[in-house]
Coordinates of C-alpha atoms and ligand atoms in Angstrom, one line a residue:
M208 CA 46.0 80.0 191.3
T209 CA 46.4 76.3 190.9
A210 CA 48.6 75.0 188.0
G211 CA 46.6 74.6 184.8
T212 CA 43.9 77.1 185.8
E213 CA 43.6 80.1 183.5
L214 CA 44.4 83.4 185.1
R215 CA 41.4 85.8 184.6
V216 CA 42.5 89.3 184.1
D217 CA 40.6 92.6 184.0
L218 CA 42.7 95.8 183.9
H219 CA 39.9 98.5 183.5
L220 CA 37.4 99.0 186.3
H221 CA 35.6 102.0 187.9
T222 CA 34.5 102.7 191.4
T223 CA 32.6 105.5 193.2
A224 CA 35.9 107.4 193.4
S225 CA 34.9 108.4 189.8
D226 CA 31.8 107.3 187.9
G227 CA 31.4 103.6 188.9
V228 CA 28.4 102.6 191.1
L229 CA 30.3 100.4 193.6
T230 CA 32.6 101.4 196.4
P231 CA 36.2 100.1 195.9
A232 CA 35.6 97.3 198.4
A233 CA 32.3 96.2 196.8
L234 CA 33.9 96.3 193.3
I235 CA 36.7 94.1 194.4
A236 CA 34.2 91.6 195.9
A237 CA 32.5 91.5 192.5
V238 CA 35.8 91.0 190.8
A239 CA 36.7 88.1 193.1
D240 CA 33.2 86.7 192.6
G241 CA 33.9 86.7 188.9
G242 CA 37.0 84.6 189.3
V243 CA 39.4 87.4 188.4
G244 CA 42.9 86.8 189.8
L245 CA 44.6 90.0 188.5
C246 CA 42.8 93.3 188.2
A247 CA 43.4 97.1 188.0
V248 CA 41.2 99.8 189.4
T249 CA 41.3 102.6 186.9
D250 CA 39.1 105.5 188.0
H251 CA 38.9 108.6 185.8
D252 CA 41.7 111.1 186.9
T253 CA 41.9 109.9 190.5
I254 CA 43.7 107.3 192.6
E255 CA 41.6 107.9 195.7
G256 CA 39.9 104.5 195.5
L257 CA 43.1 102.6 195.5
P258 CA 43.8 102.2 199.3
E259 CA 40.3 100.7 200.0
A260 CA 40.6 98.5 196.8
G261 CA 44.0 97.3 197.9
A262 CA 42.8 96.3 201.4
A263 CA 39.8 94.4 199.9
A264 CA 42.1 92.7 197.3
D265 CA 44.5 91.6 200.0
A266 CA 41.6 90.2 202.1
L267 CA 40.1 88.3 199.1
G268 CA 43.4 87.0 197.5
V269 CA 43.1 89.1 194.4
R270 CA 46.2 90.8 192.9
L271 CA 45.5 94.5 192.4
V272 CA 47.6 96.6 190.0
A273 CA 47.4 100.3 190.9
G274 CA 45.8 102.2 188.0
V275 CA 44.2 105.3 186.7
E276 CA 42.4 106.3 183.5
L277 CA 43.7 109.7 182.5
S278 CA 41.8 112.2 180.3
T279 CA 44.1 113.8 177.7
L280 CA 44.0 115.7 174.4
W281 CA 45.5 114.5 171.1
S282 CA 45.0 116.7 168.1
G283 CA 42.2 118.5 169.9
R284 CA 40.4 115.3 170.7
T285 CA 39.8 113.7 174.1
L286 CA 41.6 110.3 174.5
H287 CA 41.7 108.1 177.6
V288 CA 45.1 106.6 178.7
L289 CA 45.4 104.0 181.4
G290 CA 48.4 104.3 183.7
L291 CA 49.0 100.8 185.1
G292 CA 51.4 99.8 187.8
I293 CA 51.9 103.4 188.9
D294 CA 53.3 104.5 192.3
P295 CA 50.4 106.4 193.9
G296 CA 53.0 108.5 195.8
S297 CA 54.6 109.9 192.7
P298 CA 54.8 113.7 192.7
D299 CA 54.6 114.0 188.9
L300 CA 51.4 112.0 188.9
S301 CA 50.0 114.1 191.8
T302 CA 50.7 117.3 189.9
L303 CA 48.9 115.9 186.8
L304 CA 45.9 114.7 188.9
A305 CA 45.5 118.1 190.5
L306 CA 45.4 119.7 187.0
L307 CA 42.8 117.2 185.9
G308 CA 40.6 117.7 188.9
E309 CA 40.7 121.5 188.3
A310 CA 39.9 120.9 184.6
R311 CA 36.9 118.8 185.6
H312 CA 35.5 121.4 188.0
A313 CA 35.9 124.1 185.4
R314 CA 34.2 122.0 182.8
A315 CA 31.4 121.1 185.2
R316 CA 30.6 124.8 185.7
A317 CA 30.5 125.3 181.9
I318 CA 28.3 122.3 181.4
A319 CA 25.9 123.6 184.1
A320 CA 25.7 127.1 182.6
R321 CA 25.0 125.5 179.1
L322 CA 22.3 123.2 180.5
D323 CA 20.7 126.2 182.3
R324 CA 20.6 128.2 179.0
A325 CA 19.1 125.2 177.2
G326 CA 16.3 124.8 179.8
A327 CA 17.7 121.9 181.9
P328 CA 18.5 122.4 185.7
G329 CA 22.3 122.7 185.3
G330 CA 22.9 124.9 188.3
A331 CA 20.8 122.7 190.6
I332 CA 22.7 119.6 189.4
L333 CA 26.0 121.4 189.9
E334 CA 25.0 122.3 193.5
H335 CA 23.9 118.6 194.1
L336 CA 27.4 117.4 192.9
R337 CA 29.4 120.1 194.7
D338 CA 31.1 117.7 197.1
L339 CA 32.5 115.3 194.5
R340 CA 36.2 115.4 194.0
I341 CA 35.8 114.1 190.5
V342 CA 32.8 115.3 188.5
T343 CA 32.1 113.4 185.3
R344 CA 29.5 113.7 182.6
T345 CA 28.1 110.4 184.0
H346 CA 27.1 112.2 187.1
F347 CA 25.3 114.9 185.1
A348 CA 23.6 112.1 183.1
R349 CA 22.3 110.3 186.2
E350 CA 20.9 113.6 187.6
L351 CA 19.3 114.5 184.3
V352 CA 17.6 111.1 184.4
A353 CA 16.6 111.5 188.0
R354 CA 15.0 114.9 187.3
G355 CA 13.1 113.6 184.3
H356 CA 15.1 115.2 181.5
A357 CA 16.1 111.9 179.9
R358 CA 14.8 108.4 180.1
D359 CA 18.3 106.8 180.7
A360 CA 21.9 107.7 180.8
G361 CA 22.4 107.0 177.1
A362 CA 19.6 109.3 176.2
A363 CA 21.0 112.0 178.5
F364 CA 24.3 111.8 176.5
S365 CA 22.7 111.9 173.1
R366 CA 20.2 114.7 174.0
W367 CA 22.3 116.9 176.3
L368 CA 25.9 115.9 177.0
A369 CA 27.5 114.4 173.9
R370 CA 29.7 116.6 171.7
G371 CA 27.5 118.9 169.6
Q372 CA 24.6 118.8 172.2
P373 CA 23.5 121.8 174.2
G374 CA 25.2 120.7 177.5
Y375 CA 28.5 119.9 175.9
A376 CA 31.6 121.9 177.0
A377 CA 35.1 121.2 175.9
A378 CA 37.6 120.4 178.7
G379 CA 41.1 121.6 179.1
W380 CA 42.8 118.2 179.5
P381 CA 46.6 118.0 179.4
E382 CA 48.2 116.9 176.1
L383 CA 49.1 113.3 175.4
A384 CA 53.0 113.6 175.6
P385 CA 53.1 115.0 179.2
T386 CA 50.4 112.5 180.2
I387 CA 52.5 109.5 179.1
D388 CA 55.6 111.1 180.7
A389 CA 53.8 111.4 184.1
I390 CA 52.8 107.8 184.0
R391 CA 56.3 106.7 183.2
A392 CA 57.7 109.0 185.9
A393 CA 55.4 107.2 188.3
G394 CA 56.9 103.9 187.3
G395 CA 53.9 102.8 185.4
V396 CA 53.1 101.8 181.8
A397 CA 50.8 103.8 179.5
V398 CA 48.1 101.9 177.8
L399 CA 45.7 103.5 175.2
A400 CA 42.2 102.8 176.4
H401 CA 39.5 101.5 174.0
P402 CA 41.2 102.7 170.8
L403 CA 38.2 101.8 168.6
R404 CA 35.8 104.1 170.5
Y405 CA 37.2 107.3 169.2
K406 CA 35.7 108.9 166.1
L407 CA 38.7 108.5 163.8
S408 CA 39.2 107.2 160.3
A409 CA 41.2 103.9 160.0
G410 CA 44.2 106.0 158.8
Q411 CA 43.9 108.4 161.8
R412 CA 43.7 105.5 164.1
R413 CA 46.9 104.0 162.8
T414 CA 48.6 107.3 163.1
L415 CA 47.4 107.6 166.7
V416 CA 48.7 104.2 167.8
K417 CA 52.0 104.8 166.1
E418 CA 52.3 108.2 167.7
F419 CA 51.3 106.7 171.1
A420 CA 54.2 104.2 170.8
R421 CA 56.7 106.8 169.7
L422 CA 55.8 109.0 172.7
G423 CA 56.6 106.2 175.1
G424 CA 53.3 104.3 175.3
T425 CA 53.6 100.6 176.1
G426 CA 50.3 99.1 175.2
M427 CA 46.8 99.4 173.9
E428 CA 43.5 97.8 175.0
V429 CA 42.9 95.0 172.5
V430 CA 39.9 93.5 174.3
T431 CA 37.4 95.8 176.0
G432 CA 33.8 95.2 177.3
G433 CA 31.0 95.1 174.7
Q434 CA 33.4 94.8 171.7
S435 CA 32.4 92.6 168.7
P436 CA 34.7 89.8 167.4
T437 CA 35.3 91.9 164.2
Q438 CA 36.4 94.9 166.3
T439 CA 38.7 92.7 168.3
E440 CA 40.3 91.5 165.1
T441 CA 40.8 95.1 164.0
A442 CA 42.4 95.9 167.4
V443 CA 44.7 92.9 167.1
G444 CA 45.9 94.2 163.7
L445 CA 46.5 97.7 165.0
C446 CA 48.4 96.5 168.1
L447 CA 50.7 94.1 166.1
R448 CA 51.4 96.8 163.5
A449 CA 52.3 99.4 166.1
G450 CA 54.5 96.9 168.1
L451 CA 52.5 97.6 171.3
E452 CA 51.7 95.2 174.0
G453 CA 48.1 94.3 174.5
S454 CA 45.7 94.8 177.4
Q455 CA 42.2 93.7 178.3
G456 CA 39.6 95.2 180.5
S457 CA 35.8 95.3 180.9
D458 CA 35.6 99.1 181.6
C459 CA 33.1 98.0 184.2
H460 CA 31.1 100.9 185.8
D461 CA 28.3 98.6 187.1
P462 CA 28.9 94.8 187.5
S463 CA 25.1 94.2 187.6
L464 CA 24.9 94.9 183.9
P465 CA 25.6 91.6 182.1
W466 CA 27.8 93.2 179.4
Q467 CA 30.0 94.8 182.0
R468 CA 30.8 91.8 184.2
P469 CA 34.4 91.9 185.5
G470 CA 36.6 89.4 183.8
R471 CA 34.1 88.3 181.1
L472 CA 36.3 89.0 178.2
A473 CA 37.4 87.3 175.0
K474 CA 40.9 85.8 175.1
L475 CA 43.9 87.9 173.9
A476 CA 45.3 86.7 170.6
P477 CA 48.4 84.5 171.3
A478 CA 50.6 86.7 169.0
I479 CA 50.2 89.6 171.3
V480 CA 52.4 90.2 174.3
P481 CA 50.1 90.7 177.3
V482 CA 50.9 93.9 179.2
W483 CA 50.3 92.1 182.4
H484 CA 53.2 89.7 182.0
R485 CA 55.1 92.0 184.4
W486 CA 52.6 91.5 187.2
Q487 CA 51.6 87.9 186.8
A488 CA 54.8 85.8 187.1
D489 CA 54.3 84.6 190.6
L490 CA 50.6 84.2 190.2
V491 CA 51.0 81.7 187.4
A492 CA 54.1 79.9 188.6
A493 CA 53.4 79.9 192.4
P494 CA 52.9 76.4 193.9
A495 CA 49.5 76.0 195.5
S496 CA 50.9 76.2 199.0
T497 CA 52.0 79.8 198.6
A498 CA 49.1 81.0 196.5
Ligands
LIG582 P1 33.8 112.5 181.1 O1 35.1 111.8 181.3 O2 33.4 113.3 182.3 O3 33.7 113.3 179.9 O4 32.7 111.3 181.0 C1 33.0 110.3 180.2 C2 32.3 109.1 180.7 O5 30.9 109.2 180.4 C3 32.8 107.8 180.1 O6 33.8 107.2 180.8 C4 31.5 106.9 180.2 O7 31.5 106.3 181.5 C5 30.4 107.9 180.1 N1 29.8 107.9 178.8 C6 30.3 108.5 177.7 N2 29.4 108.4 176.6 C7 28.3 107.7 177.1 C8 27.1 107.3 176.6 N3 26.8 107.6 175.3 N4 26.2 106.7 177.4 C9 26.5 106.4 178.6 N5 27.6 106.8 179.2 C10 28.5 107.4 178.5
LIG583 MN1 33.4 106.4 182.8
LIG584 MN1 37.3 105.6 178.9
LIG585 MN1 36.9 103.6 181.7

């Protein structure tokens, strides 16, 4: 970073360790290409992409924050919580990730059985996915498309995999409180991912962010990929009201899609404390010779 240059930040990115299309090394190359200086790889319920991402980040001069996107339940609904700045060696985190992997495998079997009953090749898809450590609905969606049961991933969700559709199966994710506890035990900060994407009333959403802060959450995503300016304004209000720090991330699964390009995000409102202040100090202040 040279003085006066804006630091580009993207703290929500996926790789092939979960449902992204790029390997960790290829993702970091795309991140560097997009001028991002500080990023977090946040795969669903796994940290297995981090060593490869870390090596690529070192080679390309990008600062990588160790991250994960955890699936969790709050009032019976699925929420996603980012753990940022975590110690990948943490035993508490390992225990939680083992539970999550199990929950994903159990749900994948239930999804397959339901798809079979509804006339789609669930069992064959499950067999095809059997070596994956982390099985997501995105993997099912891609296979449904490949086998001609939906025209694209979005259609696979709305026809088969979304809540209320024939291939939907509830998952036994851990509750929100122990999830936040495990992130903090691993030395990380908990950030509520894409708070406007959950089907909640405005009142329920305010309750959620308040509860999230009370349980030890540090921040929420204020700027996420594909969000309208009006939505960003709503998120800013929620964040300030709850006294949370703010994060930003593209939630990129495929950098070749224009609306998912790493680092192409609106600016965080100046009233909000950026959650990345704890990782950026030397990046911003460093003289050019040590950058
Ligand atoms: P899972 O965590 O296995 O339930 O899968 C959730 C993932 O599916 C999300 O992280 C998205 O990447 C993807 N997803 C959810 N809804 C849709 C949708 N309507 N169209 C495309 N992808 C979706
Ligand atoms: Mn995903
Ligand atoms: Mn998510
Ligand atoms: Mn995500």
